[in-house]
Coordinates of C-alpha atoms in Angstrom, one line a residue:
M3 CA 67.4 137.1 128.5
H4 CA 67.2 139.2 125.4
T5 CA 67.1 138.2 121.7
Y6 CA 68.4 140.5 119.0
R7 CA 68.6 140.6 115.3
N8 CA 71.2 142.8 113.7
I9 CA 70.3 143.7 110.2
T10 CA 72.2 145.4 107.4
T11 CA 71.8 149.1 107.5
D12 CA 73.3 152.3 106.1
E13 CA 72.8 154.1 109.4
P14 CA 75.9 155.3 111.1
P15 CA 77.1 153.2 114.1
R16 CA 75.4 153.9 117.4
S17 CA 74.7 152.2 120.7
S18 CA 76.1 148.7 120.8
W19 CA 77.9 149.2 117.4
L20 CA 80.3 151.6 119.2
W21 CA 83.2 150.5 121.3
H22 CA 81.9 150.5 124.9
Y23 CA 81.8 148.6 128.2
D24 CA 78.5 147.9 130.0
N25 CA 79.4 149.5 133.4
N26 CA 77.7 146.6 135.3
P27 CA 78.5 145.6 138.9
H28 CA 81.6 143.4 139.4
E29 CA 79.6 140.3 139.8
A30 CA 77.8 140.5 136.5
V31 CA 78.8 138.4 133.4
K32 CA 77.2 137.9 130.0
I33 CA 76.7 135.0 127.8
L34 CA 76.0 135.7 124.1
I35 CA 74.8 132.8 121.9
Y36 CA 74.8 133.0 118.1
L37 CA 71.5 131.7 116.7
T38 CA 72.8 132.0 113.1
D39 CA 76.2 131.3 111.6
V40 CA 78.3 134.4 112.1
T41 CA 81.1 135.5 109.7
E42 CA 83.0 138.7 109.4
D43 CA 80.2 140.0 107.2
T44 CA 77.2 139.2 109.4
G45 CA 78.0 141.4 112.4
P46 CA 80.2 139.5 114.8
F47 CA 80.9 140.4 118.4
E48 CA 84.2 142.1 118.7
Y49 CA 86.5 142.9 121.7
L50 CA 90.0 144.1 122.4
R51 CA 92.7 141.6 123.3
H52 CA 96.3 142.3 124.3
Q53 CA 98.7 140.9 121.6
I54 CA 101.1 139.4 124.1
T55 CA 99.1 138.5 127.2
G56 CA 95.7 137.7 125.5
D57 CA 93.9 139.7 128.1
G58 CA 90.9 141.9 127.4
I59 CA 90.8 145.5 128.6
K60 CA 88.5 145.9 131.5
V61 CA 87.2 149.3 132.6
P62 CA 86.4 149.7 136.3
T63 CA 82.7 149.8 137.1
S64 CA 81.2 152.8 138.8
R65 CA 78.4 150.6 140.2
T66 CA 80.0 149.1 143.3
G67 CA 76.8 148.5 145.4
H68 CA 73.1 148.8 145.4
N69 CA 73.4 152.4 146.7
H70 CA 76.7 153.3 145.1
W71 CA 75.9 154.1 141.4
R72 CA 78.0 156.9 140.1
P73 CA 78.3 158.1 136.5
P74 CA 80.6 155.9 134.4
Y75 CA 84.3 156.6 134.3
I76 CA 84.1 157.2 130.6
A77 CA 81.1 159.3 129.4
E78 CA 78.2 157.2 128.5
S79 CA 80.5 154.1 128.7
R80 CA 81.5 154.8 125.1
M81 CA 85.1 154.8 124.1
R82 CA 86.4 157.9 122.2
S83 CA 88.7 157.5 119.2
E84 CA 91.7 158.9 121.3
D85 CA 91.0 156.2 123.9
M86 CA 91.0 153.5 121.2
A87 CA 94.3 154.9 119.7
A88 CA 95.9 154.8 123.2
L89 CA 94.9 151.2 123.7
E90 CA 96.2 150.2 120.3
N91 CA 99.5 151.8 121.2
Q92 CA 99.5 149.7 124.4
G93 CA 99.4 146.5 122.3
F94 CA 95.6 145.9 122.1
E95 CA 94.1 144.5 118.9
Q96 CA 90.5 144.2 117.7
V97 CA 89.3 140.6 117.6
K98 CA 86.0 139.6 115.8
V99 CA 84.4 136.4 117.2
T100 CA 83.0 134.3 114.3
G101 CA 81.5 130.9 114.4
P102 CA 78.6 128.6 113.6
K103 CA 75.2 128.9 115.2
G104 CA 75.4 127.7 118.8
T105 CA 78.7 129.5 119.4
A106 CA 78.6 130.8 123.0
I107 CA 80.7 133.7 124.2
F108 CA 81.1 134.0 128.0
F109 CA 82.6 137.3 129.1
D110 CA 82.9 140.1 131.7
N111 CA 80.7 142.8 130.2
N112 CA 83.0 145.5 131.5
I113 CA 85.6 144.6 128.9
V114 CA 85.7 146.9 125.9
H115 CA 83.6 145.4 123.2
K116 CA 81.1 146.1 120.4
A117 CA 78.7 144.6 117.9
N118 CA 79.3 145.1 114.2
I119 CA 76.8 146.1 111.5
P120 CA 76.2 143.2 109.1
T121 CA 77.1 143.9 105.5
E122 CA 75.2 140.8 104.3
A123 CA 72.4 138.7 105.8
H124 CA 71.8 139.3 109.5
R125 CA 72.9 138.0 112.9
D126 CA 70.5 136.6 115.5
I127 CA 71.7 136.2 119.1
I128 CA 70.4 135.5 122.6
I129 CA 72.0 137.4 125.4
L130 CA 71.9 136.2 129.0
N131 CA 73.0 138.6 131.8
I132 CA 74.0 136.8 134.9
R133 CA 74.6 138.2 138.4
P134 CA 74.1 136.8 141.9
I135 CA 71.1 137.9 143.8

């Protein structure tokens, strides 16, 4: 379990603020819980969704076993602008998840997603990473 506070900043986007996937094993999932009300201006979670099917875009993991950990398929698991343009051309759209405190987002962390930098106030969250042992 991790807690995070995203604050307003003038810094350029980096780390989780860039489009990425987590490159975790197949069995891993993530639960993100908002501890503050989250609007478009307070740094919502964002993911890609196909406009017709509603599916997210999942990148294959390179971590397929305890002794099979190769480098990620996409360098540093970060999406390049040309990758994002190609996905947009395939019908994927960016979706920001807003909601009141207590909103929970359950997702496969190998889907393409990112956090956003708040432009006002801040966003507090708890993240639970779940995987079988």
